[in-house]
mmCIF file of C-alpha atoms and ligand atoms in Angstrom:
data_model
loop_
_atom_site.group_PDB
_atom_site.id
_atom_site.type_symbol
_atom_site.label_atom_id
_atom_site.label_comp_id
_atom_site.label_asym_id
_atom_site.label_seq_id
_atom_site.Cartn_x
_atom_site.Cartn_y
_atom_site.Cartn_z
ATOM 1 C CA MET Q 1 -4.803 8.086 30.709
ATOM 2 C CA GLN Q 2 -6.288 5.831 28.059
ATOM 3 C CA GLN Q 3 -5.020 4.394 24.816
ATOM 4 C CA GLY Q 4 -6.797 4.824 21.505
ATOM 5 C CA ARG Q 5 -6.412 5.323 17.790
ATOM 6 C CA ILE Q 6 -6.916 8.472 15.715
ATOM 7 C CA VAL Q 7 -9.612 7.674 13.158
ATOM 8 C CA ARG Q 8 -10.261 11.172 11.832
ATOM 9 C CA GLY Q 9 -8.649 14.600 11.888
ATOM 10 C CA ILE Q 10 -10.183 17.962 11.024
ATOM 11 C CA ALA Q 11 -8.543 21.362 11.480
ATOM 12 C CA GLY Q 12 -6.569 20.612 14.611
ATOM 13 C CA PHE Q 13 -9.142 18.275 16.123
ATOM 14 C CA TYR Q 14 -8.500 14.584 16.333
ATOM 15 C CA TYR Q 15 -11.159 11.962 16.812
ATOM 16 C CA VAL Q 16 -9.765 9.153 18.878
ATOM 17 C CA LYS Q 17 -11.402 5.790 19.229
ATOM 18 C CA LEU Q 18 -10.587 4.575 22.724
ATOM 19 C CA ASP Q 19 -10.115 0.951 23.616
ATOM 20 C CA ASP Q 20 -13.580 0.891 25.197
ATOM 21 C CA GLY Q 21 -15.085 1.785 21.788
ATOM 22 C CA SER Q 22 -16.058 5.380 22.566
ATOM 23 C CA ILE Q 23 -14.873 8.299 20.456
ATOM 24 C CA VAL Q 24 -13.448 11.460 22.006
ATOM 25 C CA GLU Q 25 -12.648 14.748 20.318
ATOM 26 C CA CYS Q 26 -9.093 15.725 21.157
ATOM 27 C CA LYS Q 27 -6.608 18.519 20.752
ATOM 28 C CA ALA Q 28 -2.906 17.766 20.780
ATOM 29 C CA ARG Q 29 -0.663 19.099 23.537
ATOM 30 C CA GLY Q 30 1.480 22.092 22.626
ATOM 31 C CA LYS Q 31 4.661 20.063 22.964
ATOM 32 C CA PHE Q 32 3.929 18.345 19.638
ATOM 33 C CA ARG Q 33 4.168 21.681 17.841
ATOM 34 C CA ARG Q 34 7.481 22.444 19.505
ATOM 35 C CA ASP Q 35 8.808 19.011 18.546
ATOM 36 C CA LYS Q 36 7.485 19.501 15.000
ATOM 37 C CA LEU Q 37 5.600 16.244 15.332
ATOM 38 C CA SER Q 38 1.952 16.183 14.350
ATOM 39 C CA PRO Q 39 -0.429 13.419 15.193
ATOM 40 C CA ILE Q 40 -1.894 11.850 12.060
ATOM 41 C CA VAL Q 41 -4.789 9.546 11.318
ATOM 42 C CA GLY Q 42 -3.837 5.985 12.195
ATOM 43 C CA ASP Q 43 -1.670 6.922 15.175
ATOM 44 C CA ASN Q 44 -1.990 4.997 18.382
ATOM 45 C CA VAL Q 45 -2.104 7.612 21.099
ATOM 46 C CA ILE Q 46 -2.378 8.098 24.837
ATOM 47 C CA VAL Q 47 -5.244 10.388 25.743
ATOM 48 C CA GLU Q 48 -6.102 12.247 28.892
ATOM 49 C CA LYS Q 49 -9.850 12.570 29.078
ATOM 50 C CA ILE Q 50 -11.372 15.895 30.063
ATOM 51 C CA ASP Q 51 -14.950 14.655 30.081
ATOM 52 C CA ASP Q 52 -16.999 12.001 28.282
ATOM 53 C CA GLU Q 53 -16.593 13.664 24.901
ATOM 54 C CA LYS Q 54 -13.335 15.579 25.043
ATOM 55 C CA GLY Q 55 -9.716 14.850 25.707
ATOM 56 C CA VAL Q 56 -6.117 15.786 25.064
ATOM 57 C CA ILE Q 57 -3.551 13.738 23.168
ATOM 58 C CA ASP Q 58 -0.628 13.334 25.486
ATOM 59 C CA SER Q 59 1.682 11.121 23.446
ATOM 60 C CA ILE Q 60 1.972 9.219 20.194
ATOM 61 C CA LEU Q 61 3.116 5.607 20.289
ATOM 62 C CA PRO Q 62 5.860 4.629 17.814
ATOM 63 C CA ARG Q 63 4.610 4.275 14.235
ATOM 64 C CA LYS Q 64 5.025 1.035 12.338
ATOM 65 C CA ASN Q 65 4.960 3.034 9.089
ATOM 66 C CA GLU Q 66 3.610 6.238 7.638
ATOM 67 C CA LEU Q 67 2.172 6.891 4.197
ATOM 68 C CA ILE Q 68 2.369 10.338 2.665
ATOM 69 C CA ARG Q 69 -0.582 10.124 0.306
ATOM 70 C CA PRO Q 70 -2.988 9.527 1.909
ATOM 71 C CA GLN Q 71 -1.281 10.632 5.094
ATOM 72 C CA VAL Q 72 -1.969 7.819 7.487
ATOM 73 C CA SER Q 73 0.073 5.617 9.805
ATOM 74 C CA ASN Q 74 0.225 2.033 11.055
ATOM 75 C CA ILE Q 75 -1.011 0.335 7.911
ATOM 76 C CA ASP Q 76 -0.866 -3.462 8.089
ATOM 77 C CA GLN Q 77 -1.690 -4.343 4.527
ATOM 78 C CA ALA Q 78 -2.451 -2.998 1.087
ATOM 79 C CA ILE Q 79 -4.904 -4.594 -1.279
ATOM 80 C CA LEU Q 80 -3.443 -3.835 -4.684
ATOM 81 C CA VAL Q 81 -6.241 -3.890 -7.209
ATOM 82 C CA PHE Q 82 -5.423 -4.403 -10.880
ATOM 83 C CA ALA Q 83 -7.800 -5.195 -13.709
ATOM 84 C CA LEU Q 84 -6.962 -8.121 -15.970
ATOM 85 C CA LYS Q 85 -8.302 -6.015 -18.805
ATOM 86 C CA ASP Q 86 -9.837 -2.586 -19.321
ATOM 87 C CA PRO Q 87 -7.509 -0.967 -18.388
ATOM 88 C CA ASP Q 88 -4.746 -3.391 -19.359
ATOM 89 C CA ILE Q 89 -2.521 -4.351 -16.484
ATOM 90 C CA SER Q 90 0.915 -2.772 -16.237
ATOM 91 C CA LEU Q 91 3.348 -5.053 -14.424
ATOM 92 C CA GLU Q 92 5.703 -2.123 -14.166
ATOM 93 C CA VAL Q 93 3.170 -0.259 -12.062
ATOM 94 C CA LEU Q 94 2.452 -3.353 -9.970
ATOM 95 C CA ASP Q 95 6.154 -3.942 -9.299
ATOM 96 C CA ARG Q 96 6.647 -0.269 -8.435
ATOM 97 C CA VAL Q 97 3.875 -0.415 -5.868
ATOM 98 C CA LEU Q 98 5.301 -3.642 -4.481
ATOM 99 C CA VAL Q 99 8.629 -1.871 -3.937
ATOM 100 C CA LEU Q 100 6.733 0.725 -1.925
ATOM 101 C CA THR Q 101 4.847 -1.802 0.182
ATOM 102 C CA GLU Q 102 8.070 -3.676 0.932
ATOM 103 C CA TYR Q 103 9.832 -0.419 1.793
ATOM 104 C CA ASN Q 104 7.004 0.570 4.137
ATOM 105 C CA ASN Q 105 6.759 -2.853 5.721
ATOM 106 C CA ILE Q 106 3.178 -3.322 4.540
ATOM 107 C CA ASP Q 107 1.864 -6.746 3.518
ATOM 108 C CA ALA Q 108 0.636 -6.758 -0.052
ATOM 109 C CA VAL Q 109 -2.372 -8.697 -1.277
ATOM 110 C CA ILE Q 110 -2.758 -8.623 -5.042
ATOM 111 C CA CYS Q 111 -6.300 -8.556 -6.317
ATOM 112 C CA PHE Q 112 -6.787 -9.252 -10.009
ATOM 113 C CA ASN Q 113 -10.201 -7.849 -10.805
ATOM 114 C CA LYS Q 114 -12.507 -7.966 -13.836
ATOM 115 C CA CYS Q 115 -11.840 -11.675 -14.182
ATOM 116 C CA ASP Q 116 -14.924 -11.818 -16.409
ATOM 117 C CA LEU Q 117 -12.863 -10.001 -19.055
ATOM 118 C CA ASP Q 118 -9.892 -12.347 -18.747
ATOM 119 C CA VAL Q 119 -10.035 -13.873 -22.206
ATOM 120 C CA ASP Q 120 -6.469 -15.091 -22.489
ATOM 121 C CA ASN Q 121 -5.938 -16.616 -19.057
ATOM 122 C CA LYS Q 122 -3.753 -13.798 -17.859
ATOM 123 C CA PHE Q 123 -4.784 -14.616 -14.323
ATOM 124 C CA ASP Q 124 -3.075 -18.007 -14.281
ATOM 125 C CA TYR Q 125 0.133 -16.575 -15.666
ATOM 126 C CA LEU Q 126 0.228 -13.660 -13.232
ATOM 127 C CA SER Q 127 -0.902 -15.501 -10.153
ATOM 128 C CA LYS Q 128 1.908 -17.998 -10.669
ATOM 129 C CA ILE Q 129 4.553 -15.272 -10.767
ATOM 130 C CA TYR Q 130 3.335 -13.471 -7.690
ATOM 131 C CA SER Q 131 2.116 -16.283 -5.475
ATOM 132 C CA SER Q 132 5.361 -18.193 -5.999
ATOM 133 C CA ILE Q 133 7.226 -15.329 -4.342
ATOM 134 C CA GLY Q 134 4.859 -15.269 -1.404
ATOM 135 C CA TYR Q 135 2.239 -12.691 -2.214
ATOM 136 C CA LYS Q 136 -1.373 -13.530 -1.599
ATOM 137 C CA VAL Q 137 -3.256 -13.355 -4.882
ATOM 138 C CA ILE Q 138 -7.044 -13.120 -5.195
ATOM 139 C CA LYS Q 139 -9.184 -13.286 -8.299
ATOM 140 C CA THR Q 140 -12.239 -11.050 -8.166
ATOM 141 C CA ASN Q 141 -15.190 -9.877 -10.145
ATOM 142 C CA GLY Q 142 -16.548 -6.606 -8.849
ATOM 143 C CA LYS Q 143 -19.800 -7.148 -10.672
ATOM 144 C CA THR Q 144 -20.733 -10.651 -9.488
ATOM 145 C CA GLY Q 145 -18.947 -10.495 -6.159
ATOM 146 C CA GLU Q 146 -16.599 -13.402 -6.858
ATOM 147 C CA GLY Q 147 -13.658 -13.310 -4.463
ATOM 148 C CA ILE Q 148 -15.245 -10.737 -2.162
ATOM 149 C CA GLU Q 149 -15.670 -13.147 0.752
ATOM 150 C CA GLU Q 150 -11.992 -13.979 0.533
ATOM 151 C CA ILE Q 151 -11.101 -10.306 0.764
ATOM 152 C CA LYS Q 152 -13.416 -9.831 3.744
ATOM 153 C CA LYS Q 153 -11.597 -12.607 5.590
ATOM 154 C CA ILE Q 154 -8.240 -11.000 4.980
ATOM 155 C CA LEU Q 155 -9.390 -7.682 6.390
ATOM 156 C CA LYS Q 156 -10.054 -9.008 9.908
ATOM 157 C CA ASN Q 157 -7.979 -7.435 12.689
ATOM 158 C CA LYS Q 158 -5.957 -5.354 10.268
ATOM 159 C CA THR Q 159 -5.758 -1.828 8.927
ATOM 160 C CA THR Q 160 -5.980 -1.947 5.159
ATOM 161 C CA VAL Q 161 -5.488 0.526 2.355
ATOM 162 C CA PHE Q 162 -6.749 -0.116 -1.157
ATOM 163 C CA ALA Q 163 -4.471 0.939 -3.996
ATOM 164 C CA GLY Q 164 -4.308 0.599 -7.744
ATOM 165 C CA PRO Q 165 -4.570 2.465 -11.026
ATOM 166 C CA SER Q 166 -7.656 4.379 -12.076
ATOM 167 C CA GLY Q 167 -10.663 2.462 -13.325
ATOM 168 C CA VAL Q 168 -9.643 -1.007 -12.112
ATOM 169 C CA GLY Q 169 -12.573 -1.349 -9.716
ATOM 170 C CA LYS Q 170 -11.184 -0.261 -6.335
ATOM 171 C CA SER Q 171 -14.353 1.587 -5.343
ATOM 172 C CA THR Q 172 -16.577 -1.217 -6.571
ATOM 173 C CA ILE Q 173 -14.757 -3.727 -4.372
ATOM 174 C CA PHE Q 174 -14.496 -1.316 -1.455
ATOM 175 C CA ASN Q 175 -18.271 -0.916 -1.482
ATOM 176 C CA LYS Q 176 -18.789 -4.666 -1.490
ATOM 177 C CA VAL Q 177 -16.601 -5.446 1.506
ATOM 178 C CA GLN Q 178 -18.230 -2.933 3.874
ATOM 179 C CA ASN Q 179 -21.427 -0.914 4.047
ATOM 180 C CA LYS Q 180 -20.494 2.069 6.169
ATOM 181 C CA VAL Q 181 -19.164 4.322 3.449
ATOM 182 C CA ILE Q 182 -20.058 4.410 -0.218
ATOM 183 C CA MET Q 183 -17.313 5.297 -2.667
ATOM 184 C CA GLN Q 184 -18.433 6.605 -6.009
ATOM 185 C CA THR Q 185 -17.827 4.282 -8.919
ATOM 186 C CA GLY Q 186 -17.587 4.910 -12.642
ATOM 187 C CA GLU Q 187 -15.331 7.516 -14.163
ATOM 188 C CA ILE Q 188 -17.623 10.377 -15.108
ATOM 189 C CA SER Q 189 -19.403 11.016 -11.846
ATOM 190 C CA LYS Q 190 -16.086 11.027 -9.998
ATOM 191 C CA LYS Q 191 -14.307 13.592 -12.110
ATOM 192 C CA VAL Q 192 -17.109 16.052 -11.461
ATOM 193 C CA SER Q 193 -17.492 15.563 -7.757
ATOM 194 C CA ARG Q 194 -13.847 15.530 -6.758
ATOM 195 C CA GLY Q 195 -11.373 18.355 -6.611
ATOM 196 C CA LYS Q 196 -13.732 21.008 -5.304
ATOM 197 C CA HIS Q 197 -13.061 20.200 -1.709
ATOM 198 C CA THR Q 198 -9.739 21.423 -0.446
ATOM 199 C CA THR Q 199 -7.573 19.191 1.725
ATOM 200 C CA ARG Q 200 -9.472 16.063 2.362
ATOM 201 C CA HIS Q 201 -7.825 13.998 5.055
ATOM 202 C CA ALA Q 202 -7.905 10.279 5.100
ATOM 203 C CA GLU Q 203 -10.174 8.589 7.594
ATOM 204 C CA LEU Q 204 -10.175 5.184 9.138
ATOM 205 C CA ILE Q 205 -13.464 3.368 8.772
ATOM 206 C CA ASP Q 206 -13.940 0.812 11.508
ATOM 207 C CA ILE Q 207 -15.772 -2.060 9.927
ATOM 208 C CA ASP Q 208 -15.320 -4.468 12.823
ATOM 209 C CA ASP Q 209 -13.416 -4.824 16.099
ATOM 210 C CA ASN Q 210 -9.844 -3.822 15.450
ATOM 211 C CA THR Q 211 -10.545 -3.822 11.714
ATOM 212 C CA TYR Q 212 -10.089 -0.631 9.738
ATOM 213 C CA LEU Q 213 -10.125 0.489 6.137
ATOM 214 C CA VAL Q 214 -8.519 3.682 4.898
ATOM 215 C CA ASP Q 215 -11.232 5.561 3.015
ATOM 216 C CA THR Q 216 -8.845 6.970 0.382
ATOM 217 C CA PRO Q 217 -6.887 4.868 -2.079
ATOM 218 C CA GLY Q 218 -3.136 4.911 -1.481
ATOM 219 C CA PHE Q 219 0.039 5.106 -3.521
ATOM 220 C CA SER Q 220 -1.042 7.708 -6.024
ATOM 221 C CA LEU Q 221 2.632 8.656 -6.116
ATOM 222 C CA ILE Q 222 4.749 5.799 -7.279
ATOM 223 C CA ASP Q 223 7.974 7.698 -7.467
ATOM 224 C CA LEU Q 224 10.833 5.575 -6.170
ATOM 225 C CA SER Q 225 13.552 8.219 -6.364
ATOM 226 C CA PHE Q 226 14.058 8.356 -2.584
ATOM 227 C CA ILE Q 227 15.249 4.747 -2.498
ATOM 228 C CA GLU Q 228 18.980 4.069 -2.262
ATOM 229 C CA ILE Q 229 20.462 2.329 -5.295
ATOM 230 C CA GLU Q 230 21.994 -0.461 -3.195
ATOM 231 C CA GLU Q 231 18.754 -1.004 -1.288
ATOM 232 C CA LEU Q 232 16.390 -1.393 -4.230
ATOM 233 C CA GLN Q 233 17.165 -5.117 -4.491
ATOM 234 C CA ASN Q 234 15.949 -5.679 -0.918
ATOM 235 C CA TYR Q 235 12.452 -4.820 -2.050
ATOM 236 C CA PHE Q 236 12.421 -7.582 -4.651
ATOM 237 C CA ARG Q 237 11.811 -10.281 -2.079
ATOM 238 C CA GLU Q 238 12.678 -13.232 -4.309
ATOM 239 C CA PHE Q 239 16.241 -11.908 -4.715
ATOM 240 C CA ASN Q 240 17.003 -12.182 -1.015
ATOM 241 C CA GLU Q 241 17.734 -15.879 -0.798
ATOM 242 C CA TYR Q 242 20.240 -15.793 -3.668
ATOM 243 C CA SER Q 243 22.012 -12.432 -3.478
ATOM 244 C CA SER Q 244 24.567 -13.656 -0.948
ATOM 245 C CA GLU Q 245 25.771 -16.137 -3.576
ATOM 246 C CA CYS Q 246 26.824 -13.449 -6.046
ATOM 247 C CA ARG Q 247 30.569 -13.102 -6.551
ATOM 248 C CA PHE Q 248 30.599 -9.485 -5.369
ATOM 249 C CA THR Q 249 29.009 -8.625 -2.042
ATOM 250 C CA SER Q 250 27.935 -5.272 -3.460
ATOM 251 C CA CYS Q 251 26.449 -6.885 -6.575
ATOM 252 C CA LEU Q 252 23.632 -4.879 -8.137
ATOM 253 C CA HIS Q 253 22.773 -7.853 -10.387
ATOM 254 C CA PHE Q 254 23.202 -5.707 -13.456
ATOM 255 C CA LYS Q 255 26.563 -5.665 -15.242
ATOM 256 C CA GLU Q 256 28.511 -7.722 -12.715
ATOM 257 C CA ARG Q 257 30.033 -11.103 -13.481
ATOM 258 C CA ASP Q 258 29.019 -14.313 -11.671
ATOM 259 C CA CYS Q 259 25.698 -13.008 -10.495
ATOM 260 C CA MET Q 260 23.379 -15.586 -8.956
ATOM 261 C CA ILE Q 261 20.303 -13.457 -9.574
ATOM 262 C CA LYS Q 262 21.033 -13.356 -13.300
ATOM 263 C CA ASN Q 263 21.658 -17.114 -13.240
ATOM 264 C CA LYS Q 264 18.291 -17.680 -11.606
ATOM 265 C CA VAL Q 265 16.573 -15.498 -14.205
ATOM 266 C CA GLU Q 266 18.184 -17.572 -16.921
ATOM 267 C CA GLU Q 267 17.078 -20.804 -15.233
ATOM 268 C CA GLY Q 268 13.551 -19.407 -15.063
ATOM 269 C CA VAL Q 269 13.504 -19.489 -11.252
ATOM 270 C CA ILE Q 270 13.219 -15.698 -10.994
ATOM 271 C CA SER Q 271 10.651 -14.081 -13.296
ATOM 272 C CA LYS Q 272 12.242 -12.263 -16.215
ATOM 273 C CA ASP Q 273 9.433 -9.693 -16.144
ATOM 274 C CA ARG Q 274 10.231 -8.866 -12.526
ATOM 275 C CA TYR Q 275 13.978 -8.770 -13.170
ATOM 276 C CA ASP Q 276 13.501 -6.448 -16.156
ATOM 277 C CA ASN Q 277 11.482 -4.081 -13.991
ATOM 278 C CA TYR Q 278 14.205 -4.206 -11.353
ATOM 279 C CA ILE Q 279 16.764 -3.148 -13.980
ATOM 280 C CA LYS Q 280 14.432 -0.439 -15.200
ATOM 281 C CA PHE Q 281 14.017 1.040 -11.708
ATOM 282 C CA LEU Q 282 17.733 0.639 -11.012
ATOM 283 C CA THR Q 283 18.797 2.545 -14.130
ATOM 284 C CA GLU Q 284 16.228 5.195 -13.322
ATOM 285 C CA LEU Q 285 17.792 5.674 -9.878
ATOM 286 C CA GLN Q 286 21.295 5.705 -11.327
ATOM 287 C CA GLN Q 287 20.318 8.357 -13.851
ATOM 288 C CA ASN Q 288 18.691 10.523 -11.185
ATOM 289 C CA ARG Q 289 21.872 10.452 -9.092
ATOM 290 C CA ARG Q 290 23.913 11.759 -11.991
ATOM 291 C CA TYR Q 291 22.214 15.139 -12.062
HETATM 292 N N1 GTP L 301 -16.404 -6.024 -16.356
HETATM 293 C C1 GTP L 301 -16.148 -5.637 -15.115
HETATM 294 N N2 GTP L 301 -16.288 -4.335 -14.783
HETATM 295 C C2 GTP L 301 -16.010 -3.960 -13.499
HETATM 296 C C3 GTP L 301 -15.596 -4.901 -12.507
HETATM 297 N N3 GTP L 301 -15.393 -4.239 -11.353
HETATM 298 C C4 GTP L 301 -15.674 -2.937 -11.607
HETATM 299 N N4 GTP L 301 -16.050 -2.758 -12.895
HETATM 300 C C5 GTP L 301 -16.403 -1.490 -13.582
HETATM 301 O O1 GTP L 301 -15.209 -0.745 -13.819
HETATM 302 C C6 GTP L 301 -15.472 0.666 -13.768
HETATM 303 C C7 GTP L 301 -14.510 1.352 -12.813
HETATM 304 O O2 GTP L 301 -14.768 0.879 -11.493
HETATM 305 P P1 GTP L 301 -14.444 1.752 -10.193
HETATM 306 O O3 GTP L 301 -14.801 0.924 -9.006
HETATM 307 O O4 GTP L 301 -15.037 3.104 -10.301
HETATM 308 O O5 GTP L 301 -12.838 1.865 -10.341
HETATM 309 P P2 GTP L 301 -11.793 2.660 -9.411
HETATM 310 O O6 GTP L 301 -10.581 1.813 -9.345
HETATM 311 O O7 GTP L 301 -12.413 3.033 -8.121
HETATM 312 O O8 GTP L 301 -11.502 3.952 -10.293
HETATM 313 P P3 GTP L 301 -10.844 5.364 -9.847
HETATM 314 O O9 GTP L 301 -11.782 6.020 -8.883
HETATM 315 O O10 GTP L 301 -10.736 6.107 -11.152
HETATM 316 O O11 GTP L 301 -9.508 5.085 -9.250
HETATM 317 C C8 GTP L 301 -16.931 0.799 -13.360
HETATM 318 O O12 GTP L 301 -17.687 1.032 -14.507
HETATM 319 C C9 GTP L 301 -17.266 -0.565 -12.743
HETATM 320 O O13 GTP L 301 -18.629 -0.907 -12.877
HETATM 321 C C10 GTP L 301 -15.468 -6.284 -12.908
HETATM 322 O O14 GTP L 301 -15.075 -7.175 -12.135
HETATM 323 N N5 GTP L 301 -15.740 -6.574 -14.211
HETATM 324 ZN ZN1 ZN L 302 24.197 -10.386 -8.392
#
């Protein structure tokens, strides 16, 4: 038996990269079907080799996390790409995605791209908000390559997914940090070439020892409706150190009296933009529960 990682899956075949670097084509044992558990790309698995090229997946090691779209497991970090301009940045979308990364136990690195278009110093304002609460923030220019070396360093020994709205430069950056796979850039060519292929599964691209990129951008669904109302606050990391000081232990930091989170927003310690998004998501969840 040998351990490895599923890097690709096609129609019931799994391509497993073994610890010695070789790739074997595997089928999964029948027991997985009975247990209604399917191996997915990203899984760490135990393989019984049949010969040099073929094997059988015998078991799946516990998953650290699992994304639905793209379907892939054991993601260490997400590089969240946003453009400072063109398209304009939506902090609501950024905060939504950050709730998802926190929920999934994925480290988030925020990449503010198109810094050449940053005419009103948005970068300084934004990087202050997000780096002060512990997120790594990188300023990039997909055209000149500024910030690319910093991203490359962060990728080492991790499995990374790129995420972000359309047109922000994800593919441009992706192509600059590795040269194994070329992602199409620019809107028009993409719209034509995509959509014809049926289910396209995510793949892991190994760009270095123990260093993988997911070839498909993540978090296209930023629906938070599955999150429990009381738990939402846990995914706003800067709330954690103060929430125990609220008068009510079950404080949602909304309409309650003597709320330390609201005090900290007033003092300017917690970003008002972030708090407002929290309230927005909270009311959304409360409204959903009513129907
Ligand atoms: N001015 C400027 N343009 C950039 C920069 N990075 C990328 N672009 C341009 O922005 C456009 C969109 O870039 P893509 O890399 O295709 O964006 P994407 O995020 O992959 O887009 P989707 O595939 O729609 O999700 C292209 O025309 C790029 O040339 C940058 O730093 N500055
Ligand atoms: Zn409170």
